JSON list of C-alpha atoms in Angstrom, two decimals:
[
{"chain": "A", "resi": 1, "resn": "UNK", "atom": "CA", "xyz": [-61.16, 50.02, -26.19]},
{"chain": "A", "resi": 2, "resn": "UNK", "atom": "CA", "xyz": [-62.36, 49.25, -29.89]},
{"chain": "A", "resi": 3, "resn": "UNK", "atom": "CA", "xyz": [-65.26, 47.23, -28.48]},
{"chain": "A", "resi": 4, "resn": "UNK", "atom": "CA", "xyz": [-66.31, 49.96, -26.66]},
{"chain": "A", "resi": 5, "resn": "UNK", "atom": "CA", "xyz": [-65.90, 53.04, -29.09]},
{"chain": "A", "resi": 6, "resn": "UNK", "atom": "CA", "xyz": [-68.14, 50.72, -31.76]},
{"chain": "A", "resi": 7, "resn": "UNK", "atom": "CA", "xyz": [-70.58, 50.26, -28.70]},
{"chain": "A", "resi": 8, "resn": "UNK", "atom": "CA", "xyz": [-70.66, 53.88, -28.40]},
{"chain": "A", "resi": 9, "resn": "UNK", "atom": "CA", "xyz": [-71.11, 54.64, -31.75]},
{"chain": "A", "resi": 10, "resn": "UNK", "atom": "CA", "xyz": [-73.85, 51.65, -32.88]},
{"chain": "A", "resi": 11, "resn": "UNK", "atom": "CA", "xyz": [-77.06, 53.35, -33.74]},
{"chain": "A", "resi": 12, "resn": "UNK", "atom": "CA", "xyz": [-79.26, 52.43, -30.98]},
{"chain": "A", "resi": 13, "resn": "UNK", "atom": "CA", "xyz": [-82.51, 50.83, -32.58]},
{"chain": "A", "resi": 14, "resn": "UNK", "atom": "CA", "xyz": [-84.64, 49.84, -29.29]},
{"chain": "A", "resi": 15, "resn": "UNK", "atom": "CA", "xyz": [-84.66, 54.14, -28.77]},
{"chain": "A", "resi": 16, "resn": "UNK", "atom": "CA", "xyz": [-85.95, 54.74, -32.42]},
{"chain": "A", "resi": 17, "resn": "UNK", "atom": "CA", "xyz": [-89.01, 51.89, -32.54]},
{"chain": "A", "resi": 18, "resn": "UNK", "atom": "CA", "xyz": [-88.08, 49.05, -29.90]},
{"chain": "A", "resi": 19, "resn": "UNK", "atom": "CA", "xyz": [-91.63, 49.86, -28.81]},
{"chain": "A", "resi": 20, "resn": "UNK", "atom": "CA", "xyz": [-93.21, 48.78, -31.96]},
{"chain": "A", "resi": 21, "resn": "UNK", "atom": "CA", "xyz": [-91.18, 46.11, -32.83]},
{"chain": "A", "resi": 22, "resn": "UNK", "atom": "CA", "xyz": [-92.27, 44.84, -29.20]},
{"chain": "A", "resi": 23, "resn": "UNK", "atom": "CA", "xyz": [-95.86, 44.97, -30.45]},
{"chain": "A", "resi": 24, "resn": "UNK", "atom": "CA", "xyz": [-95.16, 42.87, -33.80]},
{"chain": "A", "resi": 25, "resn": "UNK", "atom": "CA", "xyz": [-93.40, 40.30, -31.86]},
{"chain": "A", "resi": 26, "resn": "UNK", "atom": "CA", "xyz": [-96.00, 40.10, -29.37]},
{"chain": "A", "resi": 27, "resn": "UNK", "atom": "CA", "xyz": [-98.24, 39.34, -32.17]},
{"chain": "A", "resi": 28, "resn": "UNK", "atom": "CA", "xyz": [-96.15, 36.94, -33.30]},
{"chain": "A", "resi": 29, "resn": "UNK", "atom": "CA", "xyz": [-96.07, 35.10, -29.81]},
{"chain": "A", "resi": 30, "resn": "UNK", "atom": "CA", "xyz": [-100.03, 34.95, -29.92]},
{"chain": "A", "resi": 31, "resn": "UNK", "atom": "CA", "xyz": [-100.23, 33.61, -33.47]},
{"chain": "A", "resi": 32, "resn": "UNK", "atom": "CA", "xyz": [-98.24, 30.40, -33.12]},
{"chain": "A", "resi": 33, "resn": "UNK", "atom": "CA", "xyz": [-100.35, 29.11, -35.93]},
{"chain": "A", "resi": 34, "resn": "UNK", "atom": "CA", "xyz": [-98.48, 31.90, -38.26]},
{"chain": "A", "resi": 35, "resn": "UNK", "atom": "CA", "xyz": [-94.85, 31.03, -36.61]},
{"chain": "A", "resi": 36, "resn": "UNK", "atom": "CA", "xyz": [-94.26, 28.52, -38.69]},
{"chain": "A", "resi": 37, "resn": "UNK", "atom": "CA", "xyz": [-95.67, 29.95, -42.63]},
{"chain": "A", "resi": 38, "resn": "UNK", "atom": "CA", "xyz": [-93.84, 33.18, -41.65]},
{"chain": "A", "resi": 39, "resn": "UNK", "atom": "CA", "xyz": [-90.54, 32.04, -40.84]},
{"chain": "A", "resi": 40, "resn": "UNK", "atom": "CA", "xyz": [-90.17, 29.55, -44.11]},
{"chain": "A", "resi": 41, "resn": "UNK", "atom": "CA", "xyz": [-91.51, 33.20, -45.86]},
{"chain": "A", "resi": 42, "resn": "UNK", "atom": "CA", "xyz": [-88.63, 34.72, -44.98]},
{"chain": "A", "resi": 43, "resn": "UNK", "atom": "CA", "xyz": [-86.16, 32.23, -45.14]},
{"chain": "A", "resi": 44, "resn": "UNK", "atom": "CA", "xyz": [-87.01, 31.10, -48.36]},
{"chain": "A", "resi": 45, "resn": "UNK", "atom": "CA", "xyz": [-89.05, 33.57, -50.16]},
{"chain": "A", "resi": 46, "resn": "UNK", "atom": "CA", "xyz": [-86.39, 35.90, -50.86]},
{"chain": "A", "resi": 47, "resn": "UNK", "atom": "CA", "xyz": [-85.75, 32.77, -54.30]},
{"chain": "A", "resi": 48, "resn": "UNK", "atom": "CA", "xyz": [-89.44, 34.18, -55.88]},
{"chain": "A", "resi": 49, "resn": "UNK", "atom": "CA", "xyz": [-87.46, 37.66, -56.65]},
{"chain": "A", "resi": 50, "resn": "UNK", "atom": "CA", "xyz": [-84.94, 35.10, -59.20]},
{"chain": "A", "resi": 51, "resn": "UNK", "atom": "CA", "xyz": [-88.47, 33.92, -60.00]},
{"chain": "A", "resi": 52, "resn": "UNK", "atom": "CA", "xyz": [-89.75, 37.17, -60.90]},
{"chain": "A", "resi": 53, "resn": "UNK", "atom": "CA", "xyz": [-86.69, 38.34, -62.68]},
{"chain": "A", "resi": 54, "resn": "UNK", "atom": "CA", "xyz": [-86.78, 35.29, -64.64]},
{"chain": "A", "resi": 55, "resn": "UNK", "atom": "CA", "xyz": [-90.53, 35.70, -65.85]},
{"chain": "A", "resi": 56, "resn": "UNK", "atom": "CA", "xyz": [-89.69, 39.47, -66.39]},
{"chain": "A", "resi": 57, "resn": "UNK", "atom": "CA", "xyz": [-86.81, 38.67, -68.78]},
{"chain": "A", "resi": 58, "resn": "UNK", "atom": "CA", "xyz": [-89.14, 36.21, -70.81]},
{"chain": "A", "resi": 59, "resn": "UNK", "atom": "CA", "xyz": [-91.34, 38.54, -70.99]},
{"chain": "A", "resi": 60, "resn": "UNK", "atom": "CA", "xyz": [-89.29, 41.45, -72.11]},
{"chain": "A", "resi": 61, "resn": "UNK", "atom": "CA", "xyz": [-88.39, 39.23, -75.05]},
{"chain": "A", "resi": 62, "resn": "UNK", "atom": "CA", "xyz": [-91.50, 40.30, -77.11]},
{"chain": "A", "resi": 63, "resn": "UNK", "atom": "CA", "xyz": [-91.41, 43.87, -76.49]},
{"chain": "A", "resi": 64, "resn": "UNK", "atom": "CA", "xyz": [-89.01, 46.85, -76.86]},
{"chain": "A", "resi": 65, "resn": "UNK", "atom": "CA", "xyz": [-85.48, 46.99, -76.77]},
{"chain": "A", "resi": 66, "resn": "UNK", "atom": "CA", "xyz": [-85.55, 49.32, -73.63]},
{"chain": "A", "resi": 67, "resn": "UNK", "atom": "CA", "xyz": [-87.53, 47.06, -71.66]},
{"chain": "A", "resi": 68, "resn": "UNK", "atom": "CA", "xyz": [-85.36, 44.05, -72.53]},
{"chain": "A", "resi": 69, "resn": "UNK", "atom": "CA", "xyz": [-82.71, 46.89, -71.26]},
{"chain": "A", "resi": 70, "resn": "UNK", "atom": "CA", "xyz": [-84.16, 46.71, -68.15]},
{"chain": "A", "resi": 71, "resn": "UNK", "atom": "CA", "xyz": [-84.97, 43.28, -67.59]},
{"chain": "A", "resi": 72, "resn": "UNK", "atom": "CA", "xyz": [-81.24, 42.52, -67.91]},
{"chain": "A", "resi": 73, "resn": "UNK", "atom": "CA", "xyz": [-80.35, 45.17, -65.69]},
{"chain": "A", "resi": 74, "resn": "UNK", "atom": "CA", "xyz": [-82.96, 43.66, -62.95]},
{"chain": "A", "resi": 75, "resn": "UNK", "atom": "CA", "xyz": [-80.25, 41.23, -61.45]},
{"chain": "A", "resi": 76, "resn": "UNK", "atom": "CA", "xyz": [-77.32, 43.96, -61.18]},
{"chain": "A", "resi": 77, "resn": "UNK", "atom": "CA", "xyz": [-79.71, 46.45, -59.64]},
{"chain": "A", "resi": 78, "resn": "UNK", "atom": "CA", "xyz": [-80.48, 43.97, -57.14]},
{"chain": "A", "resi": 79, "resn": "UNK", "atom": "CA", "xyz": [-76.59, 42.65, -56.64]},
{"chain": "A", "resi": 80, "resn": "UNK", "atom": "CA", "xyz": [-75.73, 46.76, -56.16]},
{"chain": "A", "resi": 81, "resn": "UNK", "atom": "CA", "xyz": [-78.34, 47.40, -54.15]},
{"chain": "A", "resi": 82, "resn": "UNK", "atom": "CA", "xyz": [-77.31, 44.68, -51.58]},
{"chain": "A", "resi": 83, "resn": "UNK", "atom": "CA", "xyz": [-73.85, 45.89, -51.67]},
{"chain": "A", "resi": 84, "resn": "UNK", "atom": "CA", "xyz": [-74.98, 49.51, -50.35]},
{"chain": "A", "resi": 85, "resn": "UNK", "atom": "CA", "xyz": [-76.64, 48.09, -48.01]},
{"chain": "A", "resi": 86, "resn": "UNK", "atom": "CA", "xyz": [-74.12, 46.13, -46.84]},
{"chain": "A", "resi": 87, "resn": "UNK", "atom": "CA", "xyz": [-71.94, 49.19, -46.91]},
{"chain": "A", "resi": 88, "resn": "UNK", "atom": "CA", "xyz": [-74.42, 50.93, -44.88]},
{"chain": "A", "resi": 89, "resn": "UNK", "atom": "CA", "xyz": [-74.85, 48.25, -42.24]},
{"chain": "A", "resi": 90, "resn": "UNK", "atom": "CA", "xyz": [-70.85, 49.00, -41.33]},
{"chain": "A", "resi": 91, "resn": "UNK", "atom": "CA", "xyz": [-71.47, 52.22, -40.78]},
{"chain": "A", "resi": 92, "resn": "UNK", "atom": "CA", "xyz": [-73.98, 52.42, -38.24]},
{"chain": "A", "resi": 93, "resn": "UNK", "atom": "CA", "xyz": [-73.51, 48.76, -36.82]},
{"chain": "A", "resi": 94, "resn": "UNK", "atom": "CA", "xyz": [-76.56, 48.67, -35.14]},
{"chain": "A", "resi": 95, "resn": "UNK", "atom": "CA", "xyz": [-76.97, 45.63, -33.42]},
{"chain": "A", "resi": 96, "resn": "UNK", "atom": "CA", "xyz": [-79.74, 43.17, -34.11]},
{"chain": "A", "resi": 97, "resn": "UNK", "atom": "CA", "xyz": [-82.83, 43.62, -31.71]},
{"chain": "A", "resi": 98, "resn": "UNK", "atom": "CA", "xyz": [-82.19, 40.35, -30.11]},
{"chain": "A", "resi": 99, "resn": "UNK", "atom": "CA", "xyz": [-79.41, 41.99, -28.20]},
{"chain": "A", "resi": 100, "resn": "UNK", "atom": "CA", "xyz": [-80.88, 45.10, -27.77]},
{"chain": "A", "resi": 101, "resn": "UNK", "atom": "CA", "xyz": [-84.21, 43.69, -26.35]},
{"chain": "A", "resi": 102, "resn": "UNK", "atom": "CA", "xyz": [-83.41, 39.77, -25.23]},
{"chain": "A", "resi": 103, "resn": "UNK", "atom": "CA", "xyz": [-86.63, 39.42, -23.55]},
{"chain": "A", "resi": 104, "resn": "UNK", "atom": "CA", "xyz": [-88.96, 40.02, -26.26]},
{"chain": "A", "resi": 105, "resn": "UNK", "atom": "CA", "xyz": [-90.38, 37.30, -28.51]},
{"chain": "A", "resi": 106, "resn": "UNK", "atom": "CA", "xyz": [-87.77, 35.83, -31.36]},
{"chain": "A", "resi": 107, "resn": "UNK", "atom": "CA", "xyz": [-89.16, 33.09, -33.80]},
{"chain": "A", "resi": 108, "resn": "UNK", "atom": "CA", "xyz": [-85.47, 33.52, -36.08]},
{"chain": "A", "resi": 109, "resn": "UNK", "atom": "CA", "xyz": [-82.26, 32.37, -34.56]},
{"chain": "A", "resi": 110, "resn": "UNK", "atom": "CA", "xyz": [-80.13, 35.76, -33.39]},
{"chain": "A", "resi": 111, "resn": "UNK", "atom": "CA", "xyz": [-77.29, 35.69, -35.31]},
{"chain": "A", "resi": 112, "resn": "UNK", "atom": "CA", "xyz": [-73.50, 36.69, -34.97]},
{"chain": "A", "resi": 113, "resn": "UNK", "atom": "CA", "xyz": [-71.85, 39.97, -33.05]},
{"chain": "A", "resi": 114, "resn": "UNK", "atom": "CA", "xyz": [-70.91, 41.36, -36.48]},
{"chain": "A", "resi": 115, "resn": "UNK", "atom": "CA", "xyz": [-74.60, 40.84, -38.35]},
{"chain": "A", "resi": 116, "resn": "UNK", "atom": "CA", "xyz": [-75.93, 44.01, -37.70]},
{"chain": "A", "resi": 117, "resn": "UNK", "atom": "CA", "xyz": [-79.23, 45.30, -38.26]},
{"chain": "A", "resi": 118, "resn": "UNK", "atom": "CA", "xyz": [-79.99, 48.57, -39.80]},
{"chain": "A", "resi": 119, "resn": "UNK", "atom": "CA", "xyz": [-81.04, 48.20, -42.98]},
{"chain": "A", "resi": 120, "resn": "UNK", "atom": "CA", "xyz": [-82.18, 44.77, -43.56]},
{"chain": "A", "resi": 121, "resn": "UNK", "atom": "CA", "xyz": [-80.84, 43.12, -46.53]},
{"chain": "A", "resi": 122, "resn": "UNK", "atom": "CA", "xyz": [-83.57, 40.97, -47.20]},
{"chain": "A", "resi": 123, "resn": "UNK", "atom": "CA", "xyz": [-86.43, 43.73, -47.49]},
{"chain": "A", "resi": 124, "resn": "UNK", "atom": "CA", "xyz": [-83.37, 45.79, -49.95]},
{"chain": "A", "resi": 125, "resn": "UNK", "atom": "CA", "xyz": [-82.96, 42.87, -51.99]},
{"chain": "A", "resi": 126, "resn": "UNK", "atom": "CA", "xyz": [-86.83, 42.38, -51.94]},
{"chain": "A", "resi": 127, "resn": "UNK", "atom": "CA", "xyz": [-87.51, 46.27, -52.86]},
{"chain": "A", "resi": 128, "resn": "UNK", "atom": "CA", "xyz": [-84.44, 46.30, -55.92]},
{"chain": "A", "resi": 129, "resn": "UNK", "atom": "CA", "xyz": [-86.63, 43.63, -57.50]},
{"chain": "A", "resi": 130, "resn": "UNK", "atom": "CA", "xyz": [-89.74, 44.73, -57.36]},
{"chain": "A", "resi": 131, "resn": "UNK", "atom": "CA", "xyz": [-88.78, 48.40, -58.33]},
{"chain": "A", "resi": 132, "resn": "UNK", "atom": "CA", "xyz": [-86.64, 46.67, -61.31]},
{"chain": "A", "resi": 133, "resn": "UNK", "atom": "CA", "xyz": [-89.63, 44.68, -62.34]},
{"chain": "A", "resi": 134, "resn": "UNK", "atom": "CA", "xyz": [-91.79, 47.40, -62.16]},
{"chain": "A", "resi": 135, "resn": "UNK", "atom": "CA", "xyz": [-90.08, 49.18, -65.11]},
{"chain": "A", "resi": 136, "resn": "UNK", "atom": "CA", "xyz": [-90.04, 45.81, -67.11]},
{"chain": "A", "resi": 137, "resn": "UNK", "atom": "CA", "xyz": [-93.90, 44.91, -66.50]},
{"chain": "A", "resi": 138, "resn": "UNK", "atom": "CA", "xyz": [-95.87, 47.13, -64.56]},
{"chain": "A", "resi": 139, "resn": "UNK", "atom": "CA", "xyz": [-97.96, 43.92, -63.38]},
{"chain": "A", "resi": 140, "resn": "UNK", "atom": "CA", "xyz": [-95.29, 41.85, -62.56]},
{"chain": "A", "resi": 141, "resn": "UNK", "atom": "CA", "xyz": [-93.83, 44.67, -60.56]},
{"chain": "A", "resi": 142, "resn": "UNK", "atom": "CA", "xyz": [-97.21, 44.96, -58.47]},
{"chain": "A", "resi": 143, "resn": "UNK", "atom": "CA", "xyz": [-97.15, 41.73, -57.53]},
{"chain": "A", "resi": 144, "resn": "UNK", "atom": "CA", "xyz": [-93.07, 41.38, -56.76]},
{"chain": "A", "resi": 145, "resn": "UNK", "atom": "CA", "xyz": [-93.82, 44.57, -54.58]},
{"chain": "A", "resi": 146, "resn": "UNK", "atom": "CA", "xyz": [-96.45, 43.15, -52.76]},
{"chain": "A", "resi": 147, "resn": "UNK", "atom": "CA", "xyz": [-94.26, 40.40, -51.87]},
{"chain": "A", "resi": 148, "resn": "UNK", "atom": "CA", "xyz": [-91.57, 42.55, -51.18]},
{"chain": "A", "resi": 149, "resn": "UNK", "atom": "CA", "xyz": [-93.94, 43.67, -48.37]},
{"chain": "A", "resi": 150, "resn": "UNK", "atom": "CA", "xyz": [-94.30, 41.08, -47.20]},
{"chain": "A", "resi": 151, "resn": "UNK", "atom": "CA", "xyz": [-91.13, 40.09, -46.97]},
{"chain": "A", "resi": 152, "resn": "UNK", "atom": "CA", "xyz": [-90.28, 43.42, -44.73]},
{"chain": "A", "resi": 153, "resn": "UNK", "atom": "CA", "xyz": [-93.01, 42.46, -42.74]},
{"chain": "A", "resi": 154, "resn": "UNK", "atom": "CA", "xyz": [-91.77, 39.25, -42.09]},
{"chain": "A", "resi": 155, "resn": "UNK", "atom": "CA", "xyz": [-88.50, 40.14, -40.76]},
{"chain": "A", "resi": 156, "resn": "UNK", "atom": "CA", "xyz": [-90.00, 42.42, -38.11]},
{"chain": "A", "resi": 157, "resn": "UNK", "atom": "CA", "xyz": [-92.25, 39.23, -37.38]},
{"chain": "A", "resi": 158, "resn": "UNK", "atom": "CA", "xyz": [-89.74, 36.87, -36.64]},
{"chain": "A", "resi": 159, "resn": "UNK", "atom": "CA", "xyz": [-87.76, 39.29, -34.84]},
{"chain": "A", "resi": 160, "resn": "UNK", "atom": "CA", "xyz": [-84.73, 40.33, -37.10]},
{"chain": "A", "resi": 161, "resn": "UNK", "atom": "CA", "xyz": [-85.01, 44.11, -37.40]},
{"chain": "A", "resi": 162, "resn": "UNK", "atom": "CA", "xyz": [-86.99, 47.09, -36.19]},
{"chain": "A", "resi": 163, "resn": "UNK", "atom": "CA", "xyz": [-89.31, 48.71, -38.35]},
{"chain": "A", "resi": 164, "resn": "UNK", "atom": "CA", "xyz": [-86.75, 51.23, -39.30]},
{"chain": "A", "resi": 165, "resn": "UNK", "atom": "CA", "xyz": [-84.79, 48.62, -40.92]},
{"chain": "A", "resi": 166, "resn": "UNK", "atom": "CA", "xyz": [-87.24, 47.57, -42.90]},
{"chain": "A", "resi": 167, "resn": "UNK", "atom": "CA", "xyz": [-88.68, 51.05, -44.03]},
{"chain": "A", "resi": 168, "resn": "UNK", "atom": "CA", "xyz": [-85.08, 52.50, -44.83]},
{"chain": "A", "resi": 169, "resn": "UNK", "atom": "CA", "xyz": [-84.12, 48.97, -46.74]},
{"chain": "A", "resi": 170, "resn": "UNK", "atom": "CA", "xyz": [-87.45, 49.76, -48.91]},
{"chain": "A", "resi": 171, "resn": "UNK", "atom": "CA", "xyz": [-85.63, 52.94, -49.56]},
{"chain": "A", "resi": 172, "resn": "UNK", "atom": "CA", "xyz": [-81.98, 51.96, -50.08]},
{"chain": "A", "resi": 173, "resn": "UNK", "atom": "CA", "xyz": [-83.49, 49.07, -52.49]},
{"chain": "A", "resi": 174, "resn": "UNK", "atom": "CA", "xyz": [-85.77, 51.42, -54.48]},
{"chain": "A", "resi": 175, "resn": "UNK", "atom": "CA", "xyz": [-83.32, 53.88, -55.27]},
{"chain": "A", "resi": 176, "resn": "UNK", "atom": "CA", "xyz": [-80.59, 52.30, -56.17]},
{"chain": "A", "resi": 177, "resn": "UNK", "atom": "CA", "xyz": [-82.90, 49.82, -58.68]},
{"chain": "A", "resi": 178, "resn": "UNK", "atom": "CA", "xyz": [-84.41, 53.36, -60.17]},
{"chain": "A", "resi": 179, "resn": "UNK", "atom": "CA", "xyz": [-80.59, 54.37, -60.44]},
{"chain": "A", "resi": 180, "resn": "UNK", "atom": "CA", "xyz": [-79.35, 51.16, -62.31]},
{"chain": "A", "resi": 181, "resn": "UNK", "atom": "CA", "xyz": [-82.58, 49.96, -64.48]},
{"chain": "A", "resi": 182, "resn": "UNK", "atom": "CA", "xyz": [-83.90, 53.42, -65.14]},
{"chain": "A", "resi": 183, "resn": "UNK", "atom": "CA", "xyz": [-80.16, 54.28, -66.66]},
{"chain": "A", "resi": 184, "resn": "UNK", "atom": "CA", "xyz": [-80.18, 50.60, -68.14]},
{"chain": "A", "resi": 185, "resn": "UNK", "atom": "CA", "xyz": [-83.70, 51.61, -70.16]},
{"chain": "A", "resi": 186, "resn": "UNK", "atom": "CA", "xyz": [-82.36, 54.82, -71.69]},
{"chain": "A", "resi": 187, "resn": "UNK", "atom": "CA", "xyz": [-78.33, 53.85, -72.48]},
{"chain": "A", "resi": 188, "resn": "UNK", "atom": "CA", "xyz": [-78.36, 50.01, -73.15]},
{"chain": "A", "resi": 189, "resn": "UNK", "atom": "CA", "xyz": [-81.32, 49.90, -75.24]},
{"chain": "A", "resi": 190, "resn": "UNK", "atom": "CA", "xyz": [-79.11, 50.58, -78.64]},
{"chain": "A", "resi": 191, "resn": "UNK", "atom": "CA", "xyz": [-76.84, 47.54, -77.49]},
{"chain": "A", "resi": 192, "resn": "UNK", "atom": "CA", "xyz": [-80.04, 45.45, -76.97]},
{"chain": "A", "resi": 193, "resn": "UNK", "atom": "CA", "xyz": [-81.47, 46.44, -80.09]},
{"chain": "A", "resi": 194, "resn": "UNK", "atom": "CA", "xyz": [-77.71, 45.17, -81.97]},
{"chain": "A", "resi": 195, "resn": "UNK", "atom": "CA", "xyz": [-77.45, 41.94, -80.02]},
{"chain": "A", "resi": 196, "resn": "UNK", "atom": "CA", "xyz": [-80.88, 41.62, -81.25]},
{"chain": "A", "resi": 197, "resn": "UNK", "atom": "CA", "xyz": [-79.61, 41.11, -84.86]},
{"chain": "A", "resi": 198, "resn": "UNK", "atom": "CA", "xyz": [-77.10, 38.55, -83.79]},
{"chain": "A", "resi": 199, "resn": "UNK", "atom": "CA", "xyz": [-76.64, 35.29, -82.46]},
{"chain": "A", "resi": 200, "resn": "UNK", "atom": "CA", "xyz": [-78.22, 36.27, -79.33]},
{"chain": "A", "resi": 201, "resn": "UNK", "atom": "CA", "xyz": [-81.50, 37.12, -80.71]},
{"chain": "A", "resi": 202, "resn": "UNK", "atom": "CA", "xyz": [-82.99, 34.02, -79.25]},
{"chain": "A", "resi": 203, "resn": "UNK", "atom": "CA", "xyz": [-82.20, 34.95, -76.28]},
{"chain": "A", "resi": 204, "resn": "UNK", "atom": "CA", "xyz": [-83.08, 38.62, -76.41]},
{"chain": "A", "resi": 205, "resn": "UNK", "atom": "CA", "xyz": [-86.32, 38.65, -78.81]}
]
């Protein structure tokens, strides 16, 4: 009776896009060249966000105090973000389009019962960074939200979530980063600017 009352109340992605997401993956199953390149993207990509972070801190070390703020703030952001998402993901338990739609072309492995789809925690994680970046180095941030495209695009590509996912992970991830490094900027800065003085300095300035 459980099993069937969560069945009943999953959201049911293949309604909302399944149409769409059968046109990426049918791209996907014509480009066989781009299999490959796409699925070690978004397997592995997701590690050039700790990248990004990491060039945004050093960065942050020769200018202000608020955007040091926010450069420290990048990783929590992203950490909180994830855990919404995650939050949100067992509340509509939507099940991964692989279930949904077993026909259609996968390149990723479906993965268990209890994964579920909507949003997708890669493309959140991917969006947090970026936005966080963006308010510590308005280039960096370009470029870490161009890969965070990609990255959403990717896990349409190989067949892990709907477009939905993706688009409502973008927003989950954005807003919650705004939230944590925008607040991070404009209250932490004074402790930055004291740490600053001590025996962190080298690490802060």
């Amino acid at each position: 009776m459980t099993s069937s009352t969560a069945t009943t109340q999953a959201l049911d992605g293949a309604s909302i896009d399944g149409g769409l997401y059968g046109d990426i993956t049918d791209f996907a199953r014509h480009t066989h060249w781009l299999n490959g390149p796409v699925s070690a993207f978004t397997s592995y990509g997701i590690a050039l966000f700790a990248v990004f972070m990491l060039v945004g801190w050093w960065a942050a070390r020769r200018k202000d105090a608020p955007v040091m703020a926010a450069a420290l703030a990048a990783p929590f952001a992203v950490v909180l973000a994830y855990v919404v998402n995650d939050a949100i993901k067992s509340v509509f338990t939507e099940p991964r389009p692989c279930r949904a739609l077993p026909h259609d072309f996968l390149i990723e492995k479906c993965p268990p019962l209890d994964d579920y789809a909507f949003p997708s925690n890669h493309t959140t994680v991917a969006a947090a960074a970026a936005v966080a970046l963006f308010l510590v180095d308005r280039r960096l941030g370009a470029v870490a939200a161009l890969v965070a495209l990609l990255m959403g695009a990717s896990r349409v590509y190989v067949g892990a979530h709907y477009p939905h996912d993706v688009l409502v992970a973008f927003v989950v991830g954005g807003l919650v980063s705004l939230a944590v490094t925008w607040s991070a900027r404009r209250y932490a800065a004074p402790l930055v600017t004291r740490l600053r003085a001590g025996a962190l300095r080298p690490l802060l300035a």
